[in-house]
Amino acid sequence: MDPATLIGIGAALLAIFGAMIMEGGSPMEIILIPPLILVFVGTFGVGIAGGLMDEAKAIPGSLQKALLKGKQVEGDIVATIVHLAEKARREGLLALEDAMRDIDDPFLKKGLELAVDGTDPDGLAEILDAEIDGKRVRDTREAKIFNDMGGYAPTIGIIGTVIGLVGVLGNLENPSELGHMIAGAFVATLWGVLSANVFWLPIGNKLKRVSDAECAQMSLIVEGILAIQSGANPRMVDRKLRALLPSAPAAEKKKAA
C-alpha cells in the first residue's frame, strides 16, 4: 500500500491538535457531537444530492482506493511485456495464448487477446484507447464527489454556526452561559473548514493522482502490445517502454527518441 495519504492526514491532525494543546486548549473542546453530525452528515448529504446514486454507492470503494491504494509497479509490467515480446519474436503471436494464463492484469490480457485474434493495429489501439478514456471518465466522477464535498463543507459549517448563534441570542438572559454557547457555535465552522482541507480535498486529489498513474500504465501497455504485434526487437521494446515511465531519467528518454 501507499501510506502517503494516511501519513499526510495524520500529520495535519497532529499539527492541529498539537497547536491547540500548546495554546492551552484541549482537543476535547471541539469534539462536540451536534456540530460533527451536522458537518459530516450534512456534507455527505449535499455531496450525494449533487451526484448520481451509482457515484454514492462507490464512495466506500473510492475511500479505500485513496487511503490504501498500492504503488503502481510499472517496472514489473515492462519486464512482463518484454518477456512476451521475446516469446512472440521466437515462436510467433499464437504462442502468447499459453503465456496469457499467467497474466493477472486484465487490461494487458485483453490487449494480448485482441492481438492474437488478428485485430489490426489501428483497431486494437482504438479499442484499448477507448477503454482508457472510459476509465478516466469514471475516475473523474469518483474524485468529483469528494472535491464537491470539499466545497460544501465550509458552508455547512457556517450554517451550524448560525444555528448556534440563534440559540445564543435566545439565551441572552443567562450571561454566564453565553461564552460556552458562542464557542460551541463556532466549532461547526471549524469542522467545516477542517474536514474540507484535511479530508475531502486531499482524498479527491489522491483519487485523481491514482487515476492518472493507472491510465498512464494502461497507455504504456498499449504501446507494448503494438510493439509485440509489429514484431519489434525486445531490447528496443524495453528501452522504449522504460523511457515512457514517469521515473525514467531525461537522458534515457533522449536515447529512445
mmCIF file of C-alpha atoms in Angstrom:
data_model
loop_
_atom_site.group_PDB
_atom_site.id
_atom_site.type_symbol
_atom_site.label_atom_id
_atom_site.label_comp_id
_atom_site.label_asym_id
_atom_site.label_seq_id
_atom_site.Cartn_x
_atom_site.Cartn_y
_atom_site.Cartn_z
ATOM 1 C CA MET A 1 0.000 0.000 0.000
ATOM 2 C CA ASP A 2 0.972 3.646 -0.438
ATOM 3 C CA PRO A 3 0.716 5.284 3.028
ATOM 4 C CA ALA A 4 1.162 8.869 1.795
ATOM 5 C CA THR A 5 -2.487 9.902 2.286
ATOM 6 C CA LEU A 6 -2.800 8.371 5.756
ATOM 7 C CA ILE A 7 0.526 9.892 6.810
ATOM 8 C CA GLY A 8 -0.452 13.299 5.452
ATOM 9 C CA ILE A 9 -3.873 13.354 7.141
ATOM 10 C CA GLY A 10 -2.349 12.097 10.382
ATOM 11 C CA ALA A 11 0.348 14.795 10.286
ATOM 12 C CA ALA A 12 -2.251 17.506 9.637
ATOM 13 C CA LEU A 13 -4.428 16.369 12.554
ATOM 14 C CA LEU A 14 -1.374 16.111 14.788
ATOM 15 C CA ALA A 15 -0.383 19.677 13.913
ATOM 16 C CA ILE A 16 -3.914 20.996 14.570
ATOM 17 C CA PHE A 17 -4.453 19.237 17.882
ATOM 18 C CA GLY A 18 -0.846 19.826 18.922
ATOM 19 C CA ALA A 19 -1.263 23.571 18.343
ATOM 20 C CA MET A 20 -4.435 23.532 20.450
ATOM 21 C CA ILE A 21 -2.625 21.856 23.335
ATOM 22 C CA MET A 22 0.321 24.249 23.067
ATOM 23 C CA GLU A 23 -2.110 27.171 23.237
ATOM 24 C CA GLY A 24 -3.526 25.811 26.489
ATOM 25 C CA GLY A 25 -6.657 24.252 24.997
ATOM 26 C CA SER A 26 -7.892 20.688 24.790
ATOM 27 C CA PRO A 27 -8.856 18.685 21.675
ATOM 28 C CA MET A 28 -11.981 17.576 23.532
ATOM 29 C CA GLU A 29 -13.243 21.161 23.351
ATOM 30 C CA ILE A 30 -14.027 20.685 19.649
ATOM 31 C CA ILE A 31 -15.250 17.086 19.871
ATOM 32 C CA LEU A 32 -18.919 18.091 20.101
ATOM 33 C CA ILE A 33 -21.487 15.656 18.714
ATOM 34 C CA PRO A 34 -24.057 18.115 17.247
ATOM 35 C CA PRO A 35 -21.539 20.040 15.079
ATOM 36 C CA LEU A 36 -19.881 16.787 13.970
ATOM 37 C CA ILE A 37 -23.209 15.298 12.900
ATOM 38 C CA LEU A 38 -24.253 18.476 11.133
ATOM 39 C CA VAL A 39 -20.989 18.918 9.211
ATOM 40 C CA PHE A 40 -20.191 15.331 8.247
ATOM 41 C CA VAL A 41 -23.714 14.011 7.645
ATOM 42 C CA GLY A 42 -24.783 17.283 6.024
ATOM 43 C CA THR A 43 -21.734 17.319 3.753
ATOM 44 C CA PHE A 44 -22.314 13.720 2.690
ATOM 45 C CA GLY A 45 -25.952 14.570 2.046
ATOM 46 C CA VAL A 46 -25.347 17.535 -0.243
ATOM 47 C CA GLY A 47 -22.466 15.722 -1.924
ATOM 48 C CA ILE A 48 -24.729 12.814 -2.789
ATOM 49 C CA ALA A 49 -27.526 15.193 -3.810
ATOM 50 C CA GLY A 50 -25.243 16.730 -6.436
ATOM 51 C CA GLY A 51 -24.303 13.387 -7.987
ATOM 52 C CA LEU A 52 -25.753 10.079 -9.095
ATOM 53 C CA MET A 53 -26.731 7.113 -6.952
ATOM 54 C CA ASP A 54 -24.050 4.944 -8.550
ATOM 55 C CA GLU A 55 -21.427 7.505 -7.527
ATOM 56 C CA ALA A 56 -22.761 7.495 -3.950
ATOM 57 C CA LYS A 57 -22.526 3.694 -3.808
ATOM 58 C CA ALA A 58 -18.908 3.923 -4.987
ATOM 59 C CA ILE A 59 -17.846 6.173 -2.059
ATOM 60 C CA PRO A 60 -16.625 3.311 0.229
ATOM 61 C CA GLY A 61 -14.546 1.818 -2.579
ATOM 62 C CA SER A 62 -13.189 5.249 -3.506
ATOM 63 C CA LEU A 63 -12.136 5.879 0.105
ATOM 64 C CA GLN A 64 -10.362 2.530 0.208
ATOM 65 C CA LYS A 65 -8.588 3.324 -3.063
ATOM 66 C CA ALA A 66 -7.487 6.757 -1.835
ATOM 67 C CA LEU A 67 -6.251 5.578 1.567
ATOM 68 C CA LEU A 68 -4.876 2.136 0.768
ATOM 69 C CA LYS A 69 -4.070 2.092 -2.948
ATOM 70 C CA GLY A 70 -0.749 0.384 -3.588
ATOM 71 C CA LYS A 71 2.005 1.928 -5.675
ATOM 72 C CA GLN A 72 1.939 1.042 -9.366
ATOM 73 C CA VAL A 73 4.702 -1.451 -10.193
ATOM 74 C CA GLU A 74 5.445 -0.098 -13.672
ATOM 75 C CA GLY A 75 8.832 -1.785 -13.977
ATOM 76 C CA ASP A 76 7.244 -5.202 -13.475
ATOM 77 C CA ILE A 77 4.757 -4.507 -16.280
ATOM 78 C CA VAL A 78 7.612 -3.541 -18.598
ATOM 79 C CA ALA A 79 9.501 -6.740 -17.749
ATOM 80 C CA THR A 80 6.375 -8.797 -18.462
ATOM 81 C CA ILE A 81 5.798 -7.120 -21.829
ATOM 82 C CA VAL A 82 9.450 -7.572 -22.831
ATOM 83 C CA HIS A 83 9.247 -11.276 -21.926
ATOM 84 C CA LEU A 84 6.130 -11.580 -24.091
ATOM 85 C CA ALA A 85 7.888 -9.751 -26.927
ATOM 86 C CA GLU A 86 10.766 -12.233 -26.765
ATOM 87 C CA LYS A 87 8.361 -15.171 -26.844
ATOM 88 C CA ALA A 88 6.351 -13.730 -29.732
ATOM 89 C CA ARG A 89 9.510 -12.994 -31.728
ATOM 90 C CA ARG A 90 10.791 -16.559 -31.280
ATOM 91 C CA GLU A 91 7.562 -18.513 -31.592
ATOM 92 C CA GLY A 92 5.001 -16.165 -33.142
ATOM 93 C CA LEU A 93 1.951 -14.343 -31.737
ATOM 94 C CA LEU A 94 -0.073 -17.531 -31.322
ATOM 95 C CA ALA A 95 2.452 -18.725 -28.736
ATOM 96 C CA LEU A 96 1.180 -15.978 -26.401
ATOM 97 C CA GLU A 97 -2.084 -17.859 -25.820
ATOM 98 C CA ASP A 98 -0.392 -20.084 -23.253
ATOM 99 C CA ALA A 99 1.506 -17.173 -21.665
ATOM 100 C CA MET A 100 -1.737 -15.238 -21.109
ATOM 101 C CA ARG A 101 -2.843 -17.730 -18.464
ATOM 102 C CA ASP A 102 -0.167 -16.410 -16.096
ATOM 103 C CA ILE A 103 -1.036 -12.722 -16.591
ATOM 104 C CA ASP A 104 -3.050 -11.057 -13.812
ATOM 105 C CA ASP A 105 -3.525 -7.633 -15.411
ATOM 106 C CA PRO A 106 -6.948 -7.786 -17.161
ATOM 107 C CA PHE A 107 -6.144 -4.878 -19.491
ATOM 108 C CA LEU A 108 -2.898 -6.473 -20.672
ATOM 109 C CA LYS A 109 -4.649 -9.808 -21.127
ATOM 110 C CA LYS A 110 -7.452 -8.204 -23.155
ATOM 111 C CA GLY A 111 -4.954 -6.430 -25.410
ATOM 112 C CA LEU A 112 -2.995 -9.616 -25.999
ATOM 113 C CA GLU A 113 -6.195 -11.491 -26.851
ATOM 114 C CA LEU A 114 -7.032 -8.861 -29.464
ATOM 115 C CA ALA A 115 -3.524 -9.081 -30.907
ATOM 116 C CA VAL A 116 -3.552 -12.889 -31.029
ATOM 117 C CA ASP A 117 -7.001 -12.846 -32.651
ATOM 118 C CA GLY A 118 -5.537 -10.828 -35.532
ATOM 119 C CA THR A 119 -7.042 -7.398 -34.818
ATOM 120 C CA ASP A 120 -5.298 -4.813 -36.981
ATOM 121 C CA PRO A 121 -3.047 -2.335 -35.087
ATOM 122 C CA ASP A 122 -5.298 0.683 -35.688
ATOM 123 C CA GLY A 123 -8.393 -1.180 -34.489
ATOM 124 C CA LEU A 124 -6.560 -2.594 -31.489
ATOM 125 C CA ALA A 125 -5.282 0.831 -30.446
ATOM 126 C CA GLU A 126 -8.736 2.353 -30.929
ATOM 127 C CA ILE A 127 -10.420 -0.270 -28.726
ATOM 128 C CA LEU A 128 -7.852 -0.028 -25.921
ATOM 129 C CA ASP A 129 -7.681 3.783 -26.032
ATOM 130 C CA ALA A 130 -11.492 3.900 -25.750
ATOM 131 C CA GLU A 131 -11.264 1.748 -22.613
ATOM 132 C CA ILE A 132 -8.665 4.106 -21.145
ATOM 133 C CA ASP A 133 -10.897 7.111 -21.902
ATOM 134 C CA GLY A 134 -13.861 5.376 -20.262
ATOM 135 C CA LYS A 135 -11.828 4.639 -17.141
ATOM 136 C CA ARG A 136 -10.652 8.234 -16.955
ATOM 137 C CA VAL A 137 -14.258 9.482 -17.084
ATOM 138 C CA ARG A 138 -15.354 7.057 -14.338
ATOM 139 C CA ASP A 139 -12.417 8.007 -12.138
ATOM 140 C CA THR A 140 -13.109 11.717 -12.628
ATOM 141 C CA ARG A 141 -16.649 11.184 -11.361
ATOM 142 C CA GLU A 142 -15.334 9.322 -8.309
ATOM 143 C CA ALA A 143 -12.971 12.164 -7.445
ATOM 144 C CA LYS A 144 -15.529 14.889 -8.169
ATOM 145 C CA ILE A 145 -17.885 13.910 -5.355
ATOM 146 C CA PHE A 146 -15.058 14.373 -2.810
ATOM 147 C CA ASN A 147 -13.967 17.674 -4.363
ATOM 148 C CA ASP A 148 -17.606 18.794 -4.242
ATOM 149 C CA MET A 149 -17.823 17.870 -0.560
ATOM 150 C CA GLY A 150 -14.659 19.915 -0.013
ATOM 151 C CA GLY A 151 -16.534 22.899 -1.411
ATOM 152 C CA TYR A 152 -19.745 22.272 0.531
ATOM 153 C CA ALA A 153 -18.258 21.511 3.977
ATOM 154 C CA PRO A 154 -17.228 25.079 4.980
ATOM 155 C CA THR A 155 -20.682 26.388 4.070
ATOM 156 C CA ILE A 156 -22.367 23.623 6.069
ATOM 157 C CA GLY A 157 -20.102 24.619 8.966
ATOM 158 C CA ILE A 158 -21.251 28.230 8.684
ATOM 159 C CA ILE A 159 -24.872 27.038 8.769
ATOM 160 C CA GLY A 160 -24.056 25.234 12.019
ATOM 161 C CA THR A 161 -22.528 28.395 13.444
ATOM 162 C CA VAL A 162 -25.604 30.433 12.522
ATOM 163 C CA ILE A 163 -27.833 27.827 14.194
ATOM 164 C CA GLY A 164 -25.657 28.031 17.311
ATOM 165 C CA LEU A 165 -25.749 31.831 17.363
ATOM 166 C CA VAL A 166 -29.536 31.769 17.059
ATOM 167 C CA GLY A 167 -29.534 29.704 20.241
ATOM 168 C CA VAL A 168 -27.173 32.216 21.865
ATOM 169 C CA LEU A 169 -29.498 35.109 21.064
ATOM 170 C CA GLY A 170 -32.360 33.177 22.588
ATOM 171 C CA ASN A 171 -30.499 32.843 25.900
ATOM 172 C CA LEU A 172 -29.239 36.363 26.485
ATOM 173 C CA GLU A 173 -30.864 36.314 29.916
ATOM 174 C CA ASN A 174 -28.169 33.828 31.043
ATOM 175 C CA PRO A 175 -24.871 35.731 30.618
ATOM 176 C CA SER A 176 -22.884 33.038 32.435
ATOM 177 C CA GLU A 177 -23.634 30.507 29.666
ATOM 178 C CA LEU A 178 -23.056 32.768 26.666
ATOM 179 C CA GLY A 179 -19.298 32.217 26.417
ATOM 180 C CA HIS A 180 -19.639 28.438 26.256
ATOM 181 C CA MET A 181 -22.516 28.626 23.780
ATOM 182 C CA ILE A 182 -20.681 31.030 21.453
ATOM 183 C CA ALA A 183 -17.575 28.834 21.485
ATOM 184 C CA GLY A 184 -19.716 25.800 20.676
ATOM 185 C CA ALA A 185 -21.374 27.648 17.801
ATOM 186 C CA PHE A 186 -18.038 28.292 16.078
ATOM 187 C CA VAL A 187 -16.974 24.644 16.374
ATOM 188 C CA ALA A 188 -19.188 23.833 13.378
ATOM 189 C CA THR A 189 -17.291 26.318 11.181
ATOM 190 C CA LEU A 190 -14.008 24.862 12.413
ATOM 191 C CA TRP A 191 -15.041 21.329 11.445
ATOM 192 C CA GLY A 192 -16.388 22.506 8.115
ATOM 193 C CA VAL A 193 -13.082 24.125 7.121
ATOM 194 C CA LEU A 194 -11.007 21.351 8.699
ATOM 195 C CA SER A 195 -12.866 18.487 7.038
ATOM 196 C CA ALA A 196 -12.718 20.188 3.622
ATOM 197 C CA ASN A 197 -8.975 20.836 3.695
ATOM 198 C CA VAL A 198 -7.769 17.817 5.679
ATOM 199 C CA PHE A 199 -10.116 15.090 4.376
ATOM 200 C CA TRP A 200 -12.245 15.746 1.291
ATOM 201 C CA LEU A 201 -9.989 17.807 -0.989
ATOM 202 C CA PRO A 202 -6.856 15.689 -0.355
ATOM 203 C CA ILE A 203 -8.848 12.493 -0.970
ATOM 204 C CA GLY A 204 -10.238 13.913 -4.218
ATOM 205 C CA ASN A 205 -6.731 14.883 -5.337
ATOM 206 C CA LYS A 206 -5.351 11.450 -4.407
ATOM 207 C CA LEU A 207 -8.028 9.725 -6.481
ATOM 208 C CA LYS A 208 -7.041 11.867 -9.468
ATOM 209 C CA ARG A 209 -3.352 11.018 -8.989
ATOM 210 C CA VAL A 210 -4.131 7.302 -8.745
ATOM 211 C CA SER A 211 -6.270 7.532 -11.877
ATOM 212 C CA ASP A 212 -3.524 9.371 -13.786
ATOM 213 C CA ALA A 213 -0.978 6.704 -12.793
ATOM 214 C CA GLU A 214 -3.287 3.840 -13.786
ATOM 215 C CA CYS A 215 -4.181 5.425 -17.139
ATOM 216 C CA ALA A 216 -0.503 6.128 -17.852
ATOM 217 C CA GLN A 217 0.307 2.474 -17.181
ATOM 218 C CA MET A 218 -2.539 1.377 -19.446
ATOM 219 C CA SER A 219 -1.196 3.641 -22.218
ATOM 220 C CA LEU A 220 2.233 2.073 -21.728
ATOM 221 C CA ILE A 221 0.649 -1.370 -22.100
ATOM 222 C CA VAL A 222 -0.966 -0.298 -25.383
ATOM 223 C CA GLU A 223 2.429 0.782 -26.713
ATOM 224 C CA GLY A 224 3.924 -2.536 -25.626
ATOM 225 C CA ILE A 225 1.210 -4.635 -27.259
ATOM 226 C CA LEU A 226 1.508 -2.707 -30.540
ATOM 227 C CA ALA A 227 5.264 -3.260 -30.442
ATOM 228 C CA ILE A 228 4.777 -7.003 -29.851
ATOM 229 C CA GLN A 229 2.267 -7.176 -32.682
ATOM 230 C CA SER A 230 4.697 -5.470 -35.060
ATOM 231 C CA GLY A 231 7.470 -7.940 -34.174
ATOM 232 C CA ALA A 232 9.771 -5.278 -32.716
ATOM 233 C CA ASN A 233 13.124 -6.211 -31.200
ATOM 234 C CA PRO A 234 12.552 -6.972 -27.467
ATOM 235 C CA ARG A 235 15.525 -4.816 -26.466
ATOM 236 C CA MET A 236 14.066 -1.862 -28.345
ATOM 237 C CA VAL A 237 10.690 -2.549 -26.722
ATOM 238 C CA ASP A 238 12.358 -2.496 -23.305
ATOM 239 C CA ARG A 239 14.159 0.795 -23.987
ATOM 240 C CA LYS A 240 11.058 2.454 -25.397
ATOM 241 C CA LEU A 241 8.753 1.428 -22.557
ATOM 242 C CA ARG A 242 11.238 2.331 -19.830
ATOM 243 C CA ALA A 243 11.691 5.737 -21.462
ATOM 244 C CA LEU A 244 7.911 6.219 -21.150
ATOM 245 C CA LEU A 245 7.929 5.541 -17.394
ATOM 246 C CA PRO A 246 7.380 8.691 -15.281
ATOM 247 C CA SER A 247 10.533 7.845 -13.302
ATOM 248 C CA ALA A 248 12.711 7.472 -16.411
ATOM 249 C CA PRO A 249 15.642 9.943 -16.470
ATOM 250 C CA ALA A 250 15.712 12.547 -19.217
ATOM 251 C CA ALA A 251 18.844 11.032 -20.750
ATOM 252 C CA GLU A 252 17.162 7.681 -21.197
ATOM 253 C CA LYS A 253 14.186 9.331 -22.863
ATOM 254 C CA LYS A 254 16.505 11.070 -25.336
ATOM 255 C CA LYS A 255 18.142 7.754 -26.240
ATOM 256 C CA ALA A 256 14.811 6.148 -27.055
ATOM 257 C CA ALA A 257 13.682 9.114 -29.188
#
